[in-house]
mmCIF file of C-alpha atoms in Angstrom:
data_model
loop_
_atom_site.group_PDB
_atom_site.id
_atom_site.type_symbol
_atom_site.label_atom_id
_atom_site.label_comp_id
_atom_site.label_asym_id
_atom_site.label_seq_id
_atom_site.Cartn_x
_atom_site.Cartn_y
_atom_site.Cartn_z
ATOM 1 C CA UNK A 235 31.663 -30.578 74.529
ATOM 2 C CA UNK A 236 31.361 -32.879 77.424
ATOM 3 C CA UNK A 237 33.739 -35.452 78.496
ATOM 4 C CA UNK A 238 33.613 -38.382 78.704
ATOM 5 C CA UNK A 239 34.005 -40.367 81.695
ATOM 6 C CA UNK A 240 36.047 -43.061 79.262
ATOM 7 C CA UNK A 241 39.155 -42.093 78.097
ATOM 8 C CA UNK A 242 40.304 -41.589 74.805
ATOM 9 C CA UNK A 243 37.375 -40.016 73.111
ATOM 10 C CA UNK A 244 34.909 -37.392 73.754
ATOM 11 C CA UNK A 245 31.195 -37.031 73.405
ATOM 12 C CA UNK A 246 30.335 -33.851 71.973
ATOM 13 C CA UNK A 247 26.330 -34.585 70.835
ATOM 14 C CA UNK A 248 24.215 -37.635 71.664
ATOM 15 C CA UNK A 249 20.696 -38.320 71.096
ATOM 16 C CA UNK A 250 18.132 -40.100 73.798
ATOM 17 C CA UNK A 251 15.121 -42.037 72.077
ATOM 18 C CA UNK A 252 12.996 -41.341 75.322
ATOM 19 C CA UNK A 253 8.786 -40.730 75.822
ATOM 20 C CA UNK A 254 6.780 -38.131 77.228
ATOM 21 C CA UNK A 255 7.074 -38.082 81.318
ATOM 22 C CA UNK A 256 2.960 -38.276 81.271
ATOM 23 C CA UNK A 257 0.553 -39.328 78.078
ATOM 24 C CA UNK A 258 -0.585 -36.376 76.763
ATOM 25 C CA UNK A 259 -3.987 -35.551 76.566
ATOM 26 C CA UNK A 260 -6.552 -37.066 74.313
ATOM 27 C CA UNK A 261 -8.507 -35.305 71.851
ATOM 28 C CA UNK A 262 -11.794 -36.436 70.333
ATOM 29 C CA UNK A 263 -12.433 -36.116 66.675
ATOM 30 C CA UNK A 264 -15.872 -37.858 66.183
ATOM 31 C CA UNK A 265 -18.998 -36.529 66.494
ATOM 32 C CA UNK A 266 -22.114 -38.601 67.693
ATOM 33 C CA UNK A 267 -20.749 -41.561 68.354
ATOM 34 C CA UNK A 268 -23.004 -42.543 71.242
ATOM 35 C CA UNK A 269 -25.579 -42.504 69.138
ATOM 36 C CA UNK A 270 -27.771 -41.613 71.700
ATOM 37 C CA UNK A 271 -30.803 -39.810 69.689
ATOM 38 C CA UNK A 272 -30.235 -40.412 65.723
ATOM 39 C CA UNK A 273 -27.118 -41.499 63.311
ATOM 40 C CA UNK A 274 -26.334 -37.689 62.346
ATOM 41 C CA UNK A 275 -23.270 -36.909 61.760
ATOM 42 C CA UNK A 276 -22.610 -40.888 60.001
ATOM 43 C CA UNK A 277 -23.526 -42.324 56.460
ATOM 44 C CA UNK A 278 -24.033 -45.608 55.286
ATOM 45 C CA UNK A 279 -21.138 -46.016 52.430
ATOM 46 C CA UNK A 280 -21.985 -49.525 51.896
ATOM 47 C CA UNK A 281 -25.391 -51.095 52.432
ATOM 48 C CA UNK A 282 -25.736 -54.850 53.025
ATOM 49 C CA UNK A 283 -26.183 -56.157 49.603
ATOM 50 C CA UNK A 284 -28.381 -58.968 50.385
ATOM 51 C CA UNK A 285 -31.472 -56.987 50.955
ATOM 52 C CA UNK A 286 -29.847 -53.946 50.056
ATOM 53 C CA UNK A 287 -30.135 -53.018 54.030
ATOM 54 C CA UNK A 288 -28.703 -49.788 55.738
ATOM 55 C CA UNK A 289 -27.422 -48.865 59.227
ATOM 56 C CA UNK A 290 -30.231 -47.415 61.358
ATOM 57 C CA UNK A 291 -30.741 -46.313 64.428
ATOM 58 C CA UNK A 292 -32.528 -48.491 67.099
ATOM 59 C CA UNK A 293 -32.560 -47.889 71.093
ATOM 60 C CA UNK A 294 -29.129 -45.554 71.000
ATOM 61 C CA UNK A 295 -27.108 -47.776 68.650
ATOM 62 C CA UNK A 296 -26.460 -48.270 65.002
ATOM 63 C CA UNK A 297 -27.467 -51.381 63.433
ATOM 64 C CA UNK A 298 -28.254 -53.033 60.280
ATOM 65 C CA UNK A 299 -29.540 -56.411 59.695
ATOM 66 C CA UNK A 300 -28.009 -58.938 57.538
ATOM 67 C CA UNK A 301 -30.463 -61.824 56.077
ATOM 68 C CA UNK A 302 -29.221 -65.203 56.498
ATOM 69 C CA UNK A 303 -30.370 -68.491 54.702
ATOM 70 C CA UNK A 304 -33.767 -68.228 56.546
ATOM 71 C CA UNK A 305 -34.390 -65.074 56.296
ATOM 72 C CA UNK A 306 -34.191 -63.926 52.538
ATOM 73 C CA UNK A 307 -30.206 -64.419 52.081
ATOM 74 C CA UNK A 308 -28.924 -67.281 49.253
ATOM 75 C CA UNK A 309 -30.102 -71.077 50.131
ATOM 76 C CA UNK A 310 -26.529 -71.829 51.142
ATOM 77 C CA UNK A 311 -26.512 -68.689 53.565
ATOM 78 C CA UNK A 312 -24.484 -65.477 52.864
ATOM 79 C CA UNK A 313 -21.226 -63.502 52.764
ATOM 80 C CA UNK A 314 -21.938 -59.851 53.098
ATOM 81 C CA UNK A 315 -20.614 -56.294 54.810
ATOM 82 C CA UNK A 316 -21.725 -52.707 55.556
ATOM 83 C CA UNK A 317 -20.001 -49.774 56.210
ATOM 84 C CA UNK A 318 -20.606 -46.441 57.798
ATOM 85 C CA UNK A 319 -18.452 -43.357 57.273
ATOM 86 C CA UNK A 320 -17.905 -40.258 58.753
ATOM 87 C CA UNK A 321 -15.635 -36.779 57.659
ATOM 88 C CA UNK A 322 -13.077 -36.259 60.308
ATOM 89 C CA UNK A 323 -10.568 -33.307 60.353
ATOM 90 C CA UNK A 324 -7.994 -32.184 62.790
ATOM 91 C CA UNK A 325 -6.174 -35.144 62.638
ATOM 92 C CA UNK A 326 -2.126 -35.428 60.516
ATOM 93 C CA UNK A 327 -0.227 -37.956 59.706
ATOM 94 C CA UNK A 328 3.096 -38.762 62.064
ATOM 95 C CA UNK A 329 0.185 -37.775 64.950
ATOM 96 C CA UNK A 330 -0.839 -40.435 67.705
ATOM 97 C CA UNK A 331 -4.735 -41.966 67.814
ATOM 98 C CA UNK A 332 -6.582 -44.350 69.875
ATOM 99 C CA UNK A 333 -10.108 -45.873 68.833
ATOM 100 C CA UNK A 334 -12.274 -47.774 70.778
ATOM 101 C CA UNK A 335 -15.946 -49.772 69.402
ATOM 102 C CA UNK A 336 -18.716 -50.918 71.389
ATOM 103 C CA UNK A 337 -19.603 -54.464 68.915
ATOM 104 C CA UNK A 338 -22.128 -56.816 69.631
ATOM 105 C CA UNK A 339 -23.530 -59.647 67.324
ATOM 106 C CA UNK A 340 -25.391 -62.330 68.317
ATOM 107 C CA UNK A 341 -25.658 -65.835 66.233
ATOM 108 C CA UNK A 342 -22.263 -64.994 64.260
ATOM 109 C CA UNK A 343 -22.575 -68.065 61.719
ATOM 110 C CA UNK A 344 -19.435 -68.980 60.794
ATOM 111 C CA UNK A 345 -17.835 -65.627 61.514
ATOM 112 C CA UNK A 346 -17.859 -61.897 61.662
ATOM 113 C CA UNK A 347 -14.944 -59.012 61.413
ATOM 114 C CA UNK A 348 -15.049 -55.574 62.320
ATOM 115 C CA UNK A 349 -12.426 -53.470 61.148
ATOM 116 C CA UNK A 350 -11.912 -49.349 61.329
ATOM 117 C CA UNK A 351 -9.945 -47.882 58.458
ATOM 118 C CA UNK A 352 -9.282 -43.867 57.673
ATOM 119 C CA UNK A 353 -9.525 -43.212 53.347
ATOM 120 C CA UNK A 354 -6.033 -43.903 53.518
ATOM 121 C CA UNK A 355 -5.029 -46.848 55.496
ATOM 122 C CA UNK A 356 -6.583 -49.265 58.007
ATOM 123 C CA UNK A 357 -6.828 -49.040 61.481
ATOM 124 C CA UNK A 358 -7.304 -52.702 62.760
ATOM 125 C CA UNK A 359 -9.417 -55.719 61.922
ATOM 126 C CA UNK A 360 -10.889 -58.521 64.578
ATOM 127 C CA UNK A 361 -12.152 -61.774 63.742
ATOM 128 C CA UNK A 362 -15.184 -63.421 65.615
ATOM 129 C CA UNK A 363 -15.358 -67.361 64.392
ATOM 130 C CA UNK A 364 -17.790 -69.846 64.749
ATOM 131 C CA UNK A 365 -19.980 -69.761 66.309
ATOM 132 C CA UNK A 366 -20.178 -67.540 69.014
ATOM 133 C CA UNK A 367 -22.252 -64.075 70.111
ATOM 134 C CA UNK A 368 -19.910 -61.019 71.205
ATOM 135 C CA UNK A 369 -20.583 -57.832 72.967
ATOM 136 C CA UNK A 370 -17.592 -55.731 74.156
ATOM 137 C CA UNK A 371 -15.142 -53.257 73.831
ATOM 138 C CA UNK A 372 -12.719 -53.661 70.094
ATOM 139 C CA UNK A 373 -9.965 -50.891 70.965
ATOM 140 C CA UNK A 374 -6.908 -50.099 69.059
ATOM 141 C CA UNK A 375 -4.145 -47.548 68.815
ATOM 142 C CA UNK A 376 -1.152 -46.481 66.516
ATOM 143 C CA UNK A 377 -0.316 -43.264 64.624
ATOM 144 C CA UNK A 378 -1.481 -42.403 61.245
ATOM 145 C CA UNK A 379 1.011 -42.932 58.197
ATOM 146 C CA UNK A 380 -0.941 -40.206 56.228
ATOM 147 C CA UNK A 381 -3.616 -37.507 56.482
ATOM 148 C CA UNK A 382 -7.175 -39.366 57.018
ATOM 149 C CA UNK A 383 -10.384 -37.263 55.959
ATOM 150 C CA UNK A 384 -12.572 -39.821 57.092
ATOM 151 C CA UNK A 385 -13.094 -42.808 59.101
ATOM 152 C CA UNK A 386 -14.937 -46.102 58.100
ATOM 153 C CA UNK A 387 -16.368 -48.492 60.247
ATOM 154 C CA UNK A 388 -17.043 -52.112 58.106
ATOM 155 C CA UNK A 389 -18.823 -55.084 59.767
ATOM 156 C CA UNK A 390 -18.197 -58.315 57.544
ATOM 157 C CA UNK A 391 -20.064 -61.376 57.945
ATOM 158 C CA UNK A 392 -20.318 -64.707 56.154
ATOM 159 C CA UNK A 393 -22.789 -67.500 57.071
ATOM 160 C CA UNK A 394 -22.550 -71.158 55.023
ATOM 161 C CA UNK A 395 -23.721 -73.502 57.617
ATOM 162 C CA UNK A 396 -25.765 -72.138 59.928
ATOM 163 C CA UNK A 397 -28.970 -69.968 57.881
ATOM 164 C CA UNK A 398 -28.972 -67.432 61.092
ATOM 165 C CA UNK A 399 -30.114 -63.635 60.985
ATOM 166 C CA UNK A 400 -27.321 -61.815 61.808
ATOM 167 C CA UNK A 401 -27.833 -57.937 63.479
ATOM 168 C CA UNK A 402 -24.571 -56.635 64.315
ATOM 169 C CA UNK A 403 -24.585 -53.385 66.489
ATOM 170 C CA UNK A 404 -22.179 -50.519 67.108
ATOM 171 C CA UNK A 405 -21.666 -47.959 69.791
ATOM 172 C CA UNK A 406 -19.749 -45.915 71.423
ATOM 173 C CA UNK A 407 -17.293 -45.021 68.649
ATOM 174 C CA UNK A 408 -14.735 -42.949 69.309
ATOM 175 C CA UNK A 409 -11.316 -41.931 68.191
ATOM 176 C CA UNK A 410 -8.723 -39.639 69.742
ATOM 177 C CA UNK A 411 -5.778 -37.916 68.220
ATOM 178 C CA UNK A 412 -2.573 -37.249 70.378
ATOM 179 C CA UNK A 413 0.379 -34.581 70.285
ATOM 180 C CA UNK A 414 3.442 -36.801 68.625
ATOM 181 C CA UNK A 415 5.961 -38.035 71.264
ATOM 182 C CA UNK A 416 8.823 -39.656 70.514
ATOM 183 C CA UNK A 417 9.512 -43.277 72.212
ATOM 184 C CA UNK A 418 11.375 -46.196 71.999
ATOM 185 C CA UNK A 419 8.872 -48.994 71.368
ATOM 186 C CA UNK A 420 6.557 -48.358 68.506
ATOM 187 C CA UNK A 421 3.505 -49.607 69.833
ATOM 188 C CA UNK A 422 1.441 -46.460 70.766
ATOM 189 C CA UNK A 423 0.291 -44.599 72.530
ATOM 190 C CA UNK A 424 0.854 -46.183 75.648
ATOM 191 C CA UNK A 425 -2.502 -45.287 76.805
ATOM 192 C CA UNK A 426 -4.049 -48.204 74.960
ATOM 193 C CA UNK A 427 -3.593 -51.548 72.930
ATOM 194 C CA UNK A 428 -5.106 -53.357 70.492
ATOM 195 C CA UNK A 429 -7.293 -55.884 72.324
ATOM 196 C CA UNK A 430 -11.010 -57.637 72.642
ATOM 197 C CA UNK A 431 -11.459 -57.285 76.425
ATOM 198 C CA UNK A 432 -9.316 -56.433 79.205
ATOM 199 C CA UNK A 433 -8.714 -58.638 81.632
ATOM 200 C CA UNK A 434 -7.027 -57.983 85.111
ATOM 201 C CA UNK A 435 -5.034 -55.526 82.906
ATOM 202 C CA UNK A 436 -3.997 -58.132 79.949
ATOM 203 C CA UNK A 437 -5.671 -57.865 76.461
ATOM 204 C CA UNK A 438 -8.009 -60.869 76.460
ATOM 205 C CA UNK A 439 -9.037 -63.367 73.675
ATOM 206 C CA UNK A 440 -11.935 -65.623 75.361
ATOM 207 C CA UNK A 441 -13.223 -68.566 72.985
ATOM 208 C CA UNK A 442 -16.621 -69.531 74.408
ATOM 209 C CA UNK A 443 -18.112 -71.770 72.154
ATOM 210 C CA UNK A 444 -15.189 -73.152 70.146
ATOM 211 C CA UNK A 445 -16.128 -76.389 67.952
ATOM 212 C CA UNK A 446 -14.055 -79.668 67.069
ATOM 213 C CA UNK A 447 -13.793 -79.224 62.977
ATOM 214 C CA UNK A 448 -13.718 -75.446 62.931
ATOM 215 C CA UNK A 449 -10.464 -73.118 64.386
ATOM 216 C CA UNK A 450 -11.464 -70.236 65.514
ATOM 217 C CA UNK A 451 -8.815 -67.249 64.249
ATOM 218 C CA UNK A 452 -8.452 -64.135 66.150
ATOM 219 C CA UNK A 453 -5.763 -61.319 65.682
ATOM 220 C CA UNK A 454 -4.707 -58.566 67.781
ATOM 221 C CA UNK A 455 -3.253 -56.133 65.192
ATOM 222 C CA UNK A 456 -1.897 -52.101 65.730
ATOM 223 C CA UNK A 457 0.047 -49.937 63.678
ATOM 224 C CA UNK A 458 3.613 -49.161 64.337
ATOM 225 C CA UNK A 459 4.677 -45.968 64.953
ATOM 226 C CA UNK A 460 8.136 -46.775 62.998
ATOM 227 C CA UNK A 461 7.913 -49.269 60.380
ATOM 228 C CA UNK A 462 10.404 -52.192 61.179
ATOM 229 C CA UNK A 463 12.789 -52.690 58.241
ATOM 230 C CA UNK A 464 14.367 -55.717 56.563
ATOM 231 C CA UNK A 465 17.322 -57.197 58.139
ATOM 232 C CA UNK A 466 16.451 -55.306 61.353
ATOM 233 C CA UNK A 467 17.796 -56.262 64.891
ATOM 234 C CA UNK A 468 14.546 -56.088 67.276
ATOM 235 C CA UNK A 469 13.778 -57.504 70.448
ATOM 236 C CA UNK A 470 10.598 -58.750 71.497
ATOM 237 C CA UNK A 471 8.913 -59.036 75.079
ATOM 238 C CA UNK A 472 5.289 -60.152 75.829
ATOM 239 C CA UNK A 473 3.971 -62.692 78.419
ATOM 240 C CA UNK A 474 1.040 -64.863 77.003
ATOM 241 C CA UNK A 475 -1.459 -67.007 78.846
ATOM 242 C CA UNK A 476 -3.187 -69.809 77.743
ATOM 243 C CA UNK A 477 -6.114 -70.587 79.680
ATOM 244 C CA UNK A 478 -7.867 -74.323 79.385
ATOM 245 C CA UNK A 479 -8.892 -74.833 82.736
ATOM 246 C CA UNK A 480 -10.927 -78.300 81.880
ATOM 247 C CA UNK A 481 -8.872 -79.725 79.375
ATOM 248 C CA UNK A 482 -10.600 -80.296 75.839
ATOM 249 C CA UNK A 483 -8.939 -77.602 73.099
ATOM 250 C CA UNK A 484 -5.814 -77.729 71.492
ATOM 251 C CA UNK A 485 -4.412 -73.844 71.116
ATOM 252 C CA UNK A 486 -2.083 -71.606 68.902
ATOM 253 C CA UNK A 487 -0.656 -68.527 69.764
ATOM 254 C CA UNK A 488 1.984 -66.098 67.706
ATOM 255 C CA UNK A 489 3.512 -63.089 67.708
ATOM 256 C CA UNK A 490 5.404 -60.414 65.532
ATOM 257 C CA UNK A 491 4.965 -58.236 62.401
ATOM 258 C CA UNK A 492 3.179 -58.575 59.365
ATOM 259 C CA UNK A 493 6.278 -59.313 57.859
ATOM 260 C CA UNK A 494 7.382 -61.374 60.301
ATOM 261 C CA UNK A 495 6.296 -64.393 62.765
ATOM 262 C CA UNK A 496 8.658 -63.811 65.476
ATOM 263 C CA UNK A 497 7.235 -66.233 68.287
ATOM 264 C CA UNK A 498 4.806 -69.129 67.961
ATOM 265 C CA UNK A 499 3.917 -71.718 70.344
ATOM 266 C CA UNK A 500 1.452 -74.532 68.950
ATOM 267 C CA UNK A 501 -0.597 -77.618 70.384
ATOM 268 C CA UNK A 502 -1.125 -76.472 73.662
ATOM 269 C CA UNK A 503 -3.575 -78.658 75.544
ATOM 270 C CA UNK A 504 -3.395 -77.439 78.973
ATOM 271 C CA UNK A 505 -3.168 -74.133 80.614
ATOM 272 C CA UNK A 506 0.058 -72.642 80.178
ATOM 273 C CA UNK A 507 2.324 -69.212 80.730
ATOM 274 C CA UNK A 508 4.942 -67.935 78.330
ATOM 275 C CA UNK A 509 7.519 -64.979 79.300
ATOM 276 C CA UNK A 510 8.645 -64.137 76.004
ATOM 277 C CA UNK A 511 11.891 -62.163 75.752
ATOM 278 C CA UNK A 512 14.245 -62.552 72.104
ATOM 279 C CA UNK A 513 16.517 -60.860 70.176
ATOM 280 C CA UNK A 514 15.091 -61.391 66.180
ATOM 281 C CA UNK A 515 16.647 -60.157 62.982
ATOM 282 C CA UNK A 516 13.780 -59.330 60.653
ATOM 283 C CA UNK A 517 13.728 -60.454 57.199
ATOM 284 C CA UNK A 518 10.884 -58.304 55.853
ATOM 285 C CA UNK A 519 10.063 -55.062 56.405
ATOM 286 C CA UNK A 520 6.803 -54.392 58.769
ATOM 287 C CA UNK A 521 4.389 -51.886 59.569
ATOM 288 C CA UNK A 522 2.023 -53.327 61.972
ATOM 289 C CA UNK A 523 2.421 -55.656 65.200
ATOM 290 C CA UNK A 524 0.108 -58.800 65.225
ATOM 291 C CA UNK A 525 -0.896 -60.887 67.854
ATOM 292 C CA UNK A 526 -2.936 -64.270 66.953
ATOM 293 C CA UNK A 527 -4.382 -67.293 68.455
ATOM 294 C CA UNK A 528 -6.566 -69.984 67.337
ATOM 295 C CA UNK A 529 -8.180 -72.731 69.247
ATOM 296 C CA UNK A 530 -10.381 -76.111 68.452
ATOM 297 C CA UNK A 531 -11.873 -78.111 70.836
ATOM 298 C CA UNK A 532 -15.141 -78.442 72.531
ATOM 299 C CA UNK A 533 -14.233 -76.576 75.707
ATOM 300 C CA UNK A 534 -14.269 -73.266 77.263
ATOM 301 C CA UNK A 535 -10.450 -71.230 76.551
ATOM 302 C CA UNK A 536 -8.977 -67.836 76.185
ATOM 303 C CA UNK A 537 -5.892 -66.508 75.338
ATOM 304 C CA UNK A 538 -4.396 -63.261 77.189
ATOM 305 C CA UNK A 539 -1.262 -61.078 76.511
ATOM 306 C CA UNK A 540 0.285 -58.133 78.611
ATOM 307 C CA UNK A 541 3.463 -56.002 78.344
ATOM 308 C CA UNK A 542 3.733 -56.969 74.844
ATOM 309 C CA UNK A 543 6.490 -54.402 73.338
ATOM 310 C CA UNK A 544 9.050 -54.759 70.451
ATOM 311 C CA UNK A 545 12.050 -52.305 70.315
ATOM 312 C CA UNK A 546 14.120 -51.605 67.285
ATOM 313 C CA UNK A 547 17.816 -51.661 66.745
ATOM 314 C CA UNK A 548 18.081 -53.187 69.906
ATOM 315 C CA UNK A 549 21.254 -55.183 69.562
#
């Protein structure tokens, strides 16, 4: 027993909630996922249904074309996805993972989602509205509620308006598994976040063709590695930036938990920096953080956050 240095009681146990002193290191569990020769190693477990179209491979990356309203799609346009699969092993659940996606699409329509899911549970999902093109990085982390035998990769796209061809791309898939570790905030592992592009270190949402009927949803989501509970006391800390440097859009921005909006801040018209720090008392139960903005306008915006963390049982 040790004492304590109050008096009147004694500490004989106690237990520290406390992460590793360095990350530990990353293991790789996909194979091929540069593509660089062939698609080996991937299957197509969902062909576009439109022209009944599967991934191939074309100069190092996986495609698959996706007929729009002038090219062989419906004469209103077309809502369609694709999916490509591969068997993973060495991976458990309660175990740490980070993916990262190399997605580019150009003439979205009215939108496109990518999304990465194991056979037992989904991994993220990002939104790209109208009507922009998008090439970068999709990355996302968390720790896997159960077992996963493989991993999907689904592109979704829908097109009413527009009538474009739409050829989305992947490369550079990868996901890494990571020795458990026990920490305080749930968001893990702290070698990467859930984000679009990084900015001078924040997770960046950047809106470049935004239009004045249509918002333009985009979400930030990642797993938690302990499921926030109803009637929870949690705090949350983040710092958001809104950037309209010429005026023009009107922005959203939220955080919190699926079961849960913790934070929101709404009709913001001119560039603008939030340091968010609040105690919350959850009234659902939550397994996943989310992050979303939304702008309409007709200029140039993005949305960044940083240090985003929520701790449990905090007061």
């Amino acid at each position: 027993m040790s004492p304590s240095s109050n008096p009147g009681y004694t500490v004989d146990s106690a237990i520290r909630m406390t992460g590793p002193s360095a990350n530990p290191a990353p293991v790789q569990i996909l194979a091929n996922g540069n593509f660089n020769t062939d698609l080996s190693s991937w299957r197509t477990t969902q062909t576009d249904s439109q022209a009944g179209n599967s991934f191939v491979w074309s100069n190092g990356v996986a495609a698959i074309s996706m007929p729009g309203a002038n090219g062989g799609g419906g004469p209103f346009g077309f809502d369609d996805q694709a999916q490509l699969t591969q068997t993973i092993s060495n991976a458990v659940a309660g175990q740490a993972w980070f993916t990262s996606i190399l997605f580019s699409v150009a003439n979205v329509g009215d939108g496109c989602s990518l999304s990465a899911s194991t056979d037992s549970e989904q991994l993220f999902s990002a939104d790209y509205g109208f009507p922009s093109a998008h090439t970068g990085p999709v990355n996302a982390s968390g720790i896997f509620k159960n077992t996963p035998s493989a991993y999907n990769v689904l592109i979704y796209c829908y097109n009413y308006d527009q009538g474009y061809d739409v050829t989305p791309t992947l490369d550079n898939i990868g996901l890494s598994v990571f020795n458990p570790s026990t920490g305080t905030n749930p968001i893990r592992p702290t070698s990467g976040r859930a984000d679009f592009s990084i900015n001078n270190g924040r997770a960046q949402v950047q809106f470049t063709r935004i239009d004045s009927r249509y918002t333009t949803p985009a979400y930030i989501e990642q797993l938690l590695g302990h499921a926030a509970e109803a009637s929870q006391h949690v705090t949350l800390t983040g710092d958001v930036y809104i950037n309209i440097p010429n005026g023009g859009a009107n922005c959203i921005a939220t955080m919190g938990t699926n079961g849960d909006q913790m934070w929101i801040v709404q009709n913001v018209v001119s560039s603008q920096t939030y340091h968010v720090d609040l105690n919350y008392t959850t009234t659902q139960a939550g397994q996943y953080m989310a992050l979303f903005t939304t702008c309409t306008g007709t200029q140039v915006c993005s949305t960044q956050f940083d240090n985003v963390m929520l701790t449990l049982n905090s007061f």
